[in-house]
mmCIF file of C-alpha atoms and ligand atoms in Angstrom:
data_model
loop_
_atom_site.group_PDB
_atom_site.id
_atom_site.type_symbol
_atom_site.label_atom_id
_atom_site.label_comp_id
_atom_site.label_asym_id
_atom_site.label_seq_id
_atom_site.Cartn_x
_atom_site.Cartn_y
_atom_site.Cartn_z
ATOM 1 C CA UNK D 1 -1.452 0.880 -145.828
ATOM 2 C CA UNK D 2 -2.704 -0.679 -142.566
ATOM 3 C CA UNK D 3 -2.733 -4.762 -142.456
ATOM 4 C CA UNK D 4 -5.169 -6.155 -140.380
ATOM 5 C CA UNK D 5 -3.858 -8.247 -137.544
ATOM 6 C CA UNK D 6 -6.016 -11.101 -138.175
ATOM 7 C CA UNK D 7 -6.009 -11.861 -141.497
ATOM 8 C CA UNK D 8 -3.900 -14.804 -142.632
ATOM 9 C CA UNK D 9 -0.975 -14.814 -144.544
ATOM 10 C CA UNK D 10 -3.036 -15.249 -148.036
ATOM 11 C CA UNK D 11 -4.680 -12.815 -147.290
ATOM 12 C CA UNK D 12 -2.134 -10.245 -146.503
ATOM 13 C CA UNK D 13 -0.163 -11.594 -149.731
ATOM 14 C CA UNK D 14 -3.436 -11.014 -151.585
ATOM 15 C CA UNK D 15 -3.685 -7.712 -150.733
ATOM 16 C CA UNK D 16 0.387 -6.820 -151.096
ATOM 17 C CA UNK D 17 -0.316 -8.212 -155.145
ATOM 18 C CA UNK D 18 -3.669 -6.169 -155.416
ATOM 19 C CA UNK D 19 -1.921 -3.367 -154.245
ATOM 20 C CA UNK D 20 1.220 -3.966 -156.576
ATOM 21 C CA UNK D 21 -0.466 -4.198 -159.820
ATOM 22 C CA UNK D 22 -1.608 -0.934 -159.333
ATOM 23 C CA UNK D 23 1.239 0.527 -158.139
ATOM 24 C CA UNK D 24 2.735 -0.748 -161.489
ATOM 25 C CA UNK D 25 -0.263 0.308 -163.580
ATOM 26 C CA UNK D 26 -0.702 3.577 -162.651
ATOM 27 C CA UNK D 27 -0.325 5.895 -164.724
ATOM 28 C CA UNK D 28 1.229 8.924 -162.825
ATOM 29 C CA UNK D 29 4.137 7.259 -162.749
ATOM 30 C CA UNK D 30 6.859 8.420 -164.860
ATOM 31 C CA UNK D 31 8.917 5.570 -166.948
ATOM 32 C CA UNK D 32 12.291 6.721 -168.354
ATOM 33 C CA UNK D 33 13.090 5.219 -171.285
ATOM 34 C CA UNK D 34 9.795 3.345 -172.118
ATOM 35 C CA UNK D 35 6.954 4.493 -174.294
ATOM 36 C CA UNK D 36 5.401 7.411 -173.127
ATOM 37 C CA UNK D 37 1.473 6.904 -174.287
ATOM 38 C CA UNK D 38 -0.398 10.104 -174.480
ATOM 39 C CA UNK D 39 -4.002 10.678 -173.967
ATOM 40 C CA UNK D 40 -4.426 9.019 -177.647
ATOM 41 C CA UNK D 41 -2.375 5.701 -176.622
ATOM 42 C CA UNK D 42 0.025 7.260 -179.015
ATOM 43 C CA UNK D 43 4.000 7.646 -178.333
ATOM 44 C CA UNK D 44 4.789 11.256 -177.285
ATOM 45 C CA UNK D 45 6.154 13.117 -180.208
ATOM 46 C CA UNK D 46 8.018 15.963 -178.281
ATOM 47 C CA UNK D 47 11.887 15.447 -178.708
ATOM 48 C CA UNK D 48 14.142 18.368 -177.899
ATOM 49 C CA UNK D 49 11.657 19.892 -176.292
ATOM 50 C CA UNK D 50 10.406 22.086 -173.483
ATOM 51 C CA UNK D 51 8.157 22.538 -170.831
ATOM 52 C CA UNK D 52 6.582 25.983 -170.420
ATOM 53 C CA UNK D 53 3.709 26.108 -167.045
ATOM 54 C CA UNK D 54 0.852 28.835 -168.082
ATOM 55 C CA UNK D 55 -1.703 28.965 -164.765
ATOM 56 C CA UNK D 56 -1.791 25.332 -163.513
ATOM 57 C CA UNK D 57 -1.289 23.737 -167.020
ATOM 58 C CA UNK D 58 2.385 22.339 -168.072
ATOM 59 C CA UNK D 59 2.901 22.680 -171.975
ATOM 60 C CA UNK D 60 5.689 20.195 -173.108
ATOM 61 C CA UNK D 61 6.829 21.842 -177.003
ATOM 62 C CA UNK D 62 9.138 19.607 -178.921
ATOM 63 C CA UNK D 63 10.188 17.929 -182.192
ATOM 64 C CA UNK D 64 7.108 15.979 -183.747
ATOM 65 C CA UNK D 65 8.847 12.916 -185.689
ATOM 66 C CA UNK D 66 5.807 10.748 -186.434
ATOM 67 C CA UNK D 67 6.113 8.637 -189.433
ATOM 68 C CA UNK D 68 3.860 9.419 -192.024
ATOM 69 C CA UNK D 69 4.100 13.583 -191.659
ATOM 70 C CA UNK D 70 4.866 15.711 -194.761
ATOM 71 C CA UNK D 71 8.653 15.463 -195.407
ATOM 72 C CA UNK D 72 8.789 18.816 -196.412
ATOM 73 C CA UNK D 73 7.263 20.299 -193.575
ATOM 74 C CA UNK D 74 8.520 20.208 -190.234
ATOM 75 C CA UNK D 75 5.870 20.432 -187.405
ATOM 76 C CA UNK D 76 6.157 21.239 -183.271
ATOM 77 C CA UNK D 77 4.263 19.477 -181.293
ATOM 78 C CA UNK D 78 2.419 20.610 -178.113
ATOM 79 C CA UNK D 79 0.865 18.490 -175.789
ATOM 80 C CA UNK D 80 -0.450 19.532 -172.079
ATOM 81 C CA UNK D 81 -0.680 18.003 -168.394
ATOM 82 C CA UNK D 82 -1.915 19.291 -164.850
ATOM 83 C CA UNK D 83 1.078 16.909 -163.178
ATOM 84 C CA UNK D 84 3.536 16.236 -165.887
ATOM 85 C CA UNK D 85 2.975 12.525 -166.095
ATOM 86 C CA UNK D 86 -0.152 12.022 -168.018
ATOM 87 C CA UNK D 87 0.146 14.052 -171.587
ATOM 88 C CA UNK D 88 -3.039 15.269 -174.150
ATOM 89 C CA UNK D 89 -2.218 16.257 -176.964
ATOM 90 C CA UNK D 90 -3.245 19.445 -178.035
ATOM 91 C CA UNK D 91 -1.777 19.960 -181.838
ATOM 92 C CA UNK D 92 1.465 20.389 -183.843
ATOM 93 C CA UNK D 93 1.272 24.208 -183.068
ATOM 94 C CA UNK D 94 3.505 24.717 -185.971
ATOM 95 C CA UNK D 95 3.555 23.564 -189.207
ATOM 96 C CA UNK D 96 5.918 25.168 -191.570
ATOM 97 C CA UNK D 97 7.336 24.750 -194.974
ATOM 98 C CA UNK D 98 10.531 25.844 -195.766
ATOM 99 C CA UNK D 99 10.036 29.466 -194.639
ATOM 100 C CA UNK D 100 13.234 31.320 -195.648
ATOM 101 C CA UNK D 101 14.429 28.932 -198.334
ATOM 102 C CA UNK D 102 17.070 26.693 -196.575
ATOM 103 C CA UNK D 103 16.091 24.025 -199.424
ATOM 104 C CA UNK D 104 15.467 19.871 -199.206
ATOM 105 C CA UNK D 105 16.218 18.408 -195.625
ATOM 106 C CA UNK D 106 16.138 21.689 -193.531
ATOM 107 C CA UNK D 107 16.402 21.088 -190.166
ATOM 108 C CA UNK D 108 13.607 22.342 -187.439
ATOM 109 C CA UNK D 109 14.895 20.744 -183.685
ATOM 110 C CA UNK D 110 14.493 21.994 -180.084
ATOM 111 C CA UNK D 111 11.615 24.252 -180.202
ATOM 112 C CA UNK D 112 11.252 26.443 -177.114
ATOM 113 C CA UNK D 113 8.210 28.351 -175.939
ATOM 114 C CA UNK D 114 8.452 32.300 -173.684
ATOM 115 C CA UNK D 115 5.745 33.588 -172.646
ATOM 116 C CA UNK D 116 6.117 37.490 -172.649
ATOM 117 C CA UNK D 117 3.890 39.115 -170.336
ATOM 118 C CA UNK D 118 4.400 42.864 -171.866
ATOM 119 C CA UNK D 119 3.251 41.959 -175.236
ATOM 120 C CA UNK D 120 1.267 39.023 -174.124
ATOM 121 C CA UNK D 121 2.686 36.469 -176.990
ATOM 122 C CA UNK D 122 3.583 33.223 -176.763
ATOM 123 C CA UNK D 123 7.348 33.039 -178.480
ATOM 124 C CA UNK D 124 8.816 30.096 -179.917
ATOM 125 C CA UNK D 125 12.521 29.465 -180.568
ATOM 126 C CA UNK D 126 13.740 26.719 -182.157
ATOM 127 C CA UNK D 127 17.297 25.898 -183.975
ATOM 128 C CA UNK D 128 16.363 25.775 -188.039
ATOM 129 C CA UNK D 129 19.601 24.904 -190.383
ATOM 130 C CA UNK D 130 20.019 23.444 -193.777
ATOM 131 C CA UNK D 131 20.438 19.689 -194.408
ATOM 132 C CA UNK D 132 24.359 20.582 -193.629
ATOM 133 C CA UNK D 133 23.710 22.119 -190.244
ATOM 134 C CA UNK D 134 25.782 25.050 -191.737
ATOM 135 C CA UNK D 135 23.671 28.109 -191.223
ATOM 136 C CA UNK D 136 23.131 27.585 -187.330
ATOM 137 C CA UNK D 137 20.400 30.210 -187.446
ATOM 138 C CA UNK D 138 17.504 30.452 -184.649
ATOM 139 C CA UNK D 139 14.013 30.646 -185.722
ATOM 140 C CA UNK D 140 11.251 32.560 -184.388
ATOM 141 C CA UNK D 141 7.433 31.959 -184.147
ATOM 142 C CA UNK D 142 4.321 33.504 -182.406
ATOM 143 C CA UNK D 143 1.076 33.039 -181.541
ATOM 144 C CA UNK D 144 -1.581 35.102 -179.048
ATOM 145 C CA UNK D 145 -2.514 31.646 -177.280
ATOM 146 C CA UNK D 146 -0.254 29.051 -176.081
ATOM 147 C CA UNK D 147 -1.364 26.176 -178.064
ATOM 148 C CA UNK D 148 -2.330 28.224 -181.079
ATOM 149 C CA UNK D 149 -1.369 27.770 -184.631
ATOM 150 C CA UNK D 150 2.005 29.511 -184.578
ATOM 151 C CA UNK D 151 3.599 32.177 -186.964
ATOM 152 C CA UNK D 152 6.781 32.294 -188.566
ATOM 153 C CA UNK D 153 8.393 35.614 -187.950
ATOM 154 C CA UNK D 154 11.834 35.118 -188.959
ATOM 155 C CA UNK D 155 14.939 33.641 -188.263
ATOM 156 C CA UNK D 156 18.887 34.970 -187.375
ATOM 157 C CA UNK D 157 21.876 33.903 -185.565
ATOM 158 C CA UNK D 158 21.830 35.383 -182.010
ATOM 159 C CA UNK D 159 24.440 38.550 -181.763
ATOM 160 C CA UNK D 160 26.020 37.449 -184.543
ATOM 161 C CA UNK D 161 27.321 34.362 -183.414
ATOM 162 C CA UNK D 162 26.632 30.628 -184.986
ATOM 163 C CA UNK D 163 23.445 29.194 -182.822
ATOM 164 C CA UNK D 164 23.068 25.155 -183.029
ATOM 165 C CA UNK D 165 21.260 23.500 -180.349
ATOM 166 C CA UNK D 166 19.202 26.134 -177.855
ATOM 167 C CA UNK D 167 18.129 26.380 -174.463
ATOM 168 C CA UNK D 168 15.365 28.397 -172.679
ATOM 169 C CA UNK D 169 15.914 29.346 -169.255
ATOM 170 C CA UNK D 170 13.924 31.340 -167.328
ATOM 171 C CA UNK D 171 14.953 32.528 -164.346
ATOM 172 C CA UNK D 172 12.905 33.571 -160.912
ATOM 173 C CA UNK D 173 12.616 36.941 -161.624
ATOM 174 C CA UNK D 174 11.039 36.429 -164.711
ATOM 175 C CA UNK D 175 14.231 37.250 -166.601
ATOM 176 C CA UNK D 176 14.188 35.151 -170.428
ATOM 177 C CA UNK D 177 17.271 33.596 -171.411
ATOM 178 C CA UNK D 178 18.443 31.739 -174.372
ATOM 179 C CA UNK D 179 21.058 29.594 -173.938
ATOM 180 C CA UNK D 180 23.053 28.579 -177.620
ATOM 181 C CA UNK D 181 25.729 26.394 -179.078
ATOM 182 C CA UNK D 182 28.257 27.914 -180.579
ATOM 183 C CA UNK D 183 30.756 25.856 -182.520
ATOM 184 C CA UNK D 184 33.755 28.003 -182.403
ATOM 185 C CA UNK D 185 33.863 29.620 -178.942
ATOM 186 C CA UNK D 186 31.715 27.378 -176.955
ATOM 187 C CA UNK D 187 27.746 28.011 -174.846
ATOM 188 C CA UNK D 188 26.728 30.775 -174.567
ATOM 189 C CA UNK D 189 23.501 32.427 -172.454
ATOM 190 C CA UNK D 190 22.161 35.701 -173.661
ATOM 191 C CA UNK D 191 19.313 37.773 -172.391
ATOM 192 C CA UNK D 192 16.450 37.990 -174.534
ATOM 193 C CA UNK D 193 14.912 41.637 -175.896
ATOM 194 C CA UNK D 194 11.609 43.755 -173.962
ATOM 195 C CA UNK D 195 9.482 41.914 -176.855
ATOM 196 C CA UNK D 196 11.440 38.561 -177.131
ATOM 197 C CA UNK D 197 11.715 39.030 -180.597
ATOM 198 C CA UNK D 198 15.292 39.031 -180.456
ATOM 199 C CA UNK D 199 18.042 38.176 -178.512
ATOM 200 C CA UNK D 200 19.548 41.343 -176.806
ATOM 201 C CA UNK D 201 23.013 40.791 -174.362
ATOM 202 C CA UNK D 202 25.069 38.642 -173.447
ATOM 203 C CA UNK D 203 25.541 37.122 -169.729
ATOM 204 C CA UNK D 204 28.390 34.759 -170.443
ATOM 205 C CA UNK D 205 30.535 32.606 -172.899
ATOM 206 C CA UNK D 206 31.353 29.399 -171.119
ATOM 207 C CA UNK D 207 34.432 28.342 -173.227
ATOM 208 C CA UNK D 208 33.862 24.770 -173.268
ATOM 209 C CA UNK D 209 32.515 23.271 -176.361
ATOM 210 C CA UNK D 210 29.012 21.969 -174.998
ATOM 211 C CA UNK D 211 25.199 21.817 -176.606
ATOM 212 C CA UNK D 212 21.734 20.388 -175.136
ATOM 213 C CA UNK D 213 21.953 23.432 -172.597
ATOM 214 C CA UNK D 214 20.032 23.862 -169.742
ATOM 215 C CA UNK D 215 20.105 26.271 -166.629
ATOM 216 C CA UNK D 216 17.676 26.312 -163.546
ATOM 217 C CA UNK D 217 18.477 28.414 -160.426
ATOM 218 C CA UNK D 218 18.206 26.631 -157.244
ATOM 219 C CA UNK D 219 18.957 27.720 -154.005
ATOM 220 C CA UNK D 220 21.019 30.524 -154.431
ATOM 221 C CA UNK D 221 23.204 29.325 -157.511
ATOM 222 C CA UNK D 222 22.706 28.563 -161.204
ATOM 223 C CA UNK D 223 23.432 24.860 -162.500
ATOM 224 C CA UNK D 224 24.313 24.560 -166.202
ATOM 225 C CA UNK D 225 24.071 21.299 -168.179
ATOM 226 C CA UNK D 226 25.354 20.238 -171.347
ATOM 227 C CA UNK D 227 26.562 17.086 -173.675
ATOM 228 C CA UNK D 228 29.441 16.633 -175.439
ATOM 229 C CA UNK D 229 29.203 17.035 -179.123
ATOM 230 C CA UNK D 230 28.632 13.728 -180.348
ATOM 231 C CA UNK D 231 25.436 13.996 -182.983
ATOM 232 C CA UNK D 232 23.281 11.839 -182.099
ATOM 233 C CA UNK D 233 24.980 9.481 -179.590
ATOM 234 C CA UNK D 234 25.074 9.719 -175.876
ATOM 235 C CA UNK D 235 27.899 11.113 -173.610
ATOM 236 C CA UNK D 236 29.001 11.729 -170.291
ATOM 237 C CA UNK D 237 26.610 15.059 -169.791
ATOM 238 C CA UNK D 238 28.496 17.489 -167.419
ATOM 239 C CA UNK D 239 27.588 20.790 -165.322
ATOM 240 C CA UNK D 240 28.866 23.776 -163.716
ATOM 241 C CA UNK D 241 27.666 26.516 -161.023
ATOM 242 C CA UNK D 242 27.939 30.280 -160.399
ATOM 243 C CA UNK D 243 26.255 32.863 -158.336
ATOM 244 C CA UNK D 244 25.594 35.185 -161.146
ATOM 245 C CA UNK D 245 25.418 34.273 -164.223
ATOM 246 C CA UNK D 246 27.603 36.491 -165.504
ATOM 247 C CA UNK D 247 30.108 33.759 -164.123
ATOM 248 C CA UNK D 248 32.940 33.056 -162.825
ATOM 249 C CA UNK D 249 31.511 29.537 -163.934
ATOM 250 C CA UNK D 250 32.883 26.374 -161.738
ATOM 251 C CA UNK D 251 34.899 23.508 -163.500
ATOM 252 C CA UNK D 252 32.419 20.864 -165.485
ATOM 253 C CA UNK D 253 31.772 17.517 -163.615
ATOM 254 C CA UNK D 254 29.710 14.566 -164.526
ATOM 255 C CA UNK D 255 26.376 14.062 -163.613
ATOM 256 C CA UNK D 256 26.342 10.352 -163.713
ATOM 257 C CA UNK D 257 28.782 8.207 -163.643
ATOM 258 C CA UNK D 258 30.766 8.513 -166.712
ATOM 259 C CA UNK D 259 31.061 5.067 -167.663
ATOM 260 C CA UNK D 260 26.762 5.530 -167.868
ATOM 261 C CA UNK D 261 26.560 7.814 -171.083
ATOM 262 C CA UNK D 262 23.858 9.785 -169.195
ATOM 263 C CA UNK D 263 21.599 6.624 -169.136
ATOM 264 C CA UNK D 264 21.667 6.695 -172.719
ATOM 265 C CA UNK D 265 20.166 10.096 -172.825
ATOM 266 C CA UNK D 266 21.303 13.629 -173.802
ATOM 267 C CA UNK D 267 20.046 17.547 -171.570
ATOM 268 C CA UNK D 268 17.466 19.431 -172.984
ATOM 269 C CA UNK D 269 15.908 21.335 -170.008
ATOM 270 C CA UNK D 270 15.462 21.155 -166.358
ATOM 271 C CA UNK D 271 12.446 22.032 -165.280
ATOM 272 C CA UNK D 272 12.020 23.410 -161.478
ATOM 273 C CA UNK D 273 8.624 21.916 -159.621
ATOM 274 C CA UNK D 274 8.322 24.589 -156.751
ATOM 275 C CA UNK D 275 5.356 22.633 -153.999
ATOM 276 C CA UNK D 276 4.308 23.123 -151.126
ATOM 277 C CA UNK D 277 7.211 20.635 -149.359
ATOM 278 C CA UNK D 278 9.732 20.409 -151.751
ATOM 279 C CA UNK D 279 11.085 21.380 -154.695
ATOM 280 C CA UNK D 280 12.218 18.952 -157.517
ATOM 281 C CA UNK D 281 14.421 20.063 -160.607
ATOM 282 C CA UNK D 282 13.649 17.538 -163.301
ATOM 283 C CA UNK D 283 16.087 16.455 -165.673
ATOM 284 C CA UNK D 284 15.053 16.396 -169.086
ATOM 285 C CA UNK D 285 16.509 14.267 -171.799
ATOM 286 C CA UNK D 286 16.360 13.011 -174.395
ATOM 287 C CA UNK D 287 17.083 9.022 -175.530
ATOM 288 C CA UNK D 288 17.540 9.521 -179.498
ATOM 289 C CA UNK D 289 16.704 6.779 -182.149
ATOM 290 C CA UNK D 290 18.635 8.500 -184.787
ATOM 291 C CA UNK D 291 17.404 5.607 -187.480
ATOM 292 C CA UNK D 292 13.934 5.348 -185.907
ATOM 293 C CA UNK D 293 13.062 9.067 -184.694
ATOM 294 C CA UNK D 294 10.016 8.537 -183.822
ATOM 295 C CA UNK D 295 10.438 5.962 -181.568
ATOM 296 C CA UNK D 296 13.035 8.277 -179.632
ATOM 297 C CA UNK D 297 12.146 7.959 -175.701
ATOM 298 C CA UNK D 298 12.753 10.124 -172.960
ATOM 299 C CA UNK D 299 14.703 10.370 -169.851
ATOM 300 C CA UNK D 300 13.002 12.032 -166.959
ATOM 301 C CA UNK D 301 14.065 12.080 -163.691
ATOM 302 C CA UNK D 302 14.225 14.137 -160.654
ATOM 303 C CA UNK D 303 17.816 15.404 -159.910
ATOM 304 C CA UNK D 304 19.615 15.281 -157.062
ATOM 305 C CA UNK D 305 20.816 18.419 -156.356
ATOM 306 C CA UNK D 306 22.046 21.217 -153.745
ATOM 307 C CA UNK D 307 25.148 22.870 -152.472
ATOM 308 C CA UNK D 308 27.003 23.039 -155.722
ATOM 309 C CA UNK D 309 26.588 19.650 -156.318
ATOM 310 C CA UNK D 310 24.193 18.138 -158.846
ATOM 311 C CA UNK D 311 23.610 14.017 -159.890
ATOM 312 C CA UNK D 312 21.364 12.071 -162.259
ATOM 313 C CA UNK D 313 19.971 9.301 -160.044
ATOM 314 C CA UNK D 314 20.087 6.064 -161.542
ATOM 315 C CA UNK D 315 16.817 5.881 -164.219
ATOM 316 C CA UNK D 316 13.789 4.393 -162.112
ATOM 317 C CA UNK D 317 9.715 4.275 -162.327
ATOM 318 C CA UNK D 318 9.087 7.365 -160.135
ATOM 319 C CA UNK D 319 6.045 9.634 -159.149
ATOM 320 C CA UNK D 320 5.710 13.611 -158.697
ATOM 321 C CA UNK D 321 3.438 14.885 -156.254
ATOM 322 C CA UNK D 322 2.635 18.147 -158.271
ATOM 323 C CA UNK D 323 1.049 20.032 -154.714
ATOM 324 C CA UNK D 324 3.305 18.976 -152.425
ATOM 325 C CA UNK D 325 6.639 18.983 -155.193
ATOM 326 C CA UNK D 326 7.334 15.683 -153.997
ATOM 327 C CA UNK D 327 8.963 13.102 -155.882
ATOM 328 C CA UNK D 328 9.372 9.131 -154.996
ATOM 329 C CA UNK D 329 11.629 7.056 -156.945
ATOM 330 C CA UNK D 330 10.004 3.146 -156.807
ATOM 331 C CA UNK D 331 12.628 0.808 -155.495
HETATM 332 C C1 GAL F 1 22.905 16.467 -181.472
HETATM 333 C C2 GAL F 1 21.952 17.580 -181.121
HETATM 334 C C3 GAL F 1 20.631 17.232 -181.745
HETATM 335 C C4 GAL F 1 20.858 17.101 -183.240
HETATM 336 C C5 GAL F 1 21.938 16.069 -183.527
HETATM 337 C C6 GAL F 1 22.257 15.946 -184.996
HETATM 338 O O1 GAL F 1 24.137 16.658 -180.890
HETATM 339 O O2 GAL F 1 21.834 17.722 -179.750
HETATM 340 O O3 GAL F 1 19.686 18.225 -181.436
HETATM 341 O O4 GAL F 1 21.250 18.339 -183.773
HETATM 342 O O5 GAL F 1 23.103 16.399 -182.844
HETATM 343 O O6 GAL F 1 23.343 15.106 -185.209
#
């Protein structure tokens, strides 16, 4: 902003405070850790989630834990944005009841949406368990639009192998990958079929015991994120590189400092703003309210992140120029 020369000191401090309280109250800016309104006023209900882009439109899919939902049900949530800041929501795009009888307190959490180009479906994975969180199965659900009412189809563990929290990556080539926790051997990422129906090969087992998975390619190399297993509390999240992602995978280091429990917050996705300028690889998280769900918050913020290395800054008010790719964290 220009300042006149010749106004006074009030003046100029007038202006400065003007200016401010818009600064603050605009609502592009991106809060970590504080209620996210959506286009309703209402708390965004999308924990776990993901953010698929279809055209210029950003579909966030996640968890819906309002209060006041059927308790036998378990719903998705989608909700939609043009610059990832200011959310409408759309519907719960799924609604299910107990579809493969996994009985009282199943378990529905981080839904993820594909879109497949061949058959022109929108896919939906999503980890569904009993109350126990001993059948570590994937579920699968489709739908011909992207914020459609959504179909169960069916649900499995991926090659065999148990399947707790999941992952989507997809990379630049348009390659789909599901990324899965599995208890015994460790995190694994696994190529999904023609159809997406099913998940087809392997890429890699990292042997380290890891879930909240997420992989973007930047630059050259792959980074891969993951928590610790600690349920619902936070950890030190970590990550690791590779050319290929068949590995060789690098050693896990922090992303914060360690001491920081992530901000509070545990991976779910990064998502990779390509602009005109820049590039920005959000980190997604998630800040869980295990007693109070629905009051979970969220952790965004842009990573920094290049030549192997990768770092959560410090959680700030920040902005995303969604043209330019631009992001400004407020001081
Ligand atoms: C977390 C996991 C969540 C949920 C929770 C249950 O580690 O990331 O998605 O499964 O455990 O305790």
């Amino acid at each position: 902003m220009k300042l006149n020369p010749f106004w006074t000191a009030a003046q100029v401090g007038a202006v400065l405070l003007f200016s401010g309280f818009f600064a603050a109250a605009d609502p592009q800016t991106i809060r970590p850790g504080e209620i996210w309104p959506d286009d309703r006023g209402q708390h965004i209900q999308a924990h776990g989630g993901g953010v698929l882009k279809v055209g210029d439109t950003f579909y966030w899919f996640g968890e819906q834990r309002s209060r006041g939902l059927n308790p036998t049900y378990r719903y998705v949530s989608c909700y939609a944005s043009t610059n990832l800041a200011q959310w409408t929501f759309r519907k719960n795009a799924l609604q299910v009841y107990d579809p493969e009888h996994f009985h009282a307190g199943w378990i529905l959490e981080r839904p993820k949406v594909f879109y497949n180009a061949k058959t022109k479906k929108f896919v939906m994975y999503m980890h569904v368990d009993n109350e126990s969180y001993q059948l570590a199965r994937v579920g699968v659900a489709t739908c011909d639009t992207v914020d459609g009412d959504y179909q169960w189809v069916k649900s499995f563990r991926p090659l065999g192998h148990e399947s707790r929290d999941i992952g989507q990556f997809v990379d630049d080539d348009g390659t789909a990958y599901l990324i899965f926790e599995d208890r015994p051997f460790g995190f694994r990422i696994a190529k999904l079929s023609d159809d997406y129906l099913s998940v087809e090969k392997e890429m890699c087992l990292i042997p380290a015991h890891m879930e909240g998975g997420a992989v973007v390619h930047y630059q050259g190399l792959y980074y891969a994120i993951g928590s610790a297993l600690t349920g619902w509390n936070p950890n030190p999240n970590k990550y690791a590189t590779t050319k290929s992602l068949e590995g060789p995978w690098s050693e896990f280091k922090d992303i914060a400092p360690p001491d920081k429990n992530t901000y509070g917050s545990q991976s779910t996705m990064m998502v990779k703003v390509v602009g005109t300028k820049a590039t920005t690889v959000i980190f997604m998280g998630d800040i869980w309210k295990p007693a109070t769900q629905w009051d979970s918050r969220y952790l965004w913020m842009p990573l920094e992140i290049g030549d192997g290395k990768l770092s959560l800054p410090e959680p700030k008010p920040w902005t995303l120029d969604i043209v330019t790719g631009e992001a400004v964290i407020q001081n």
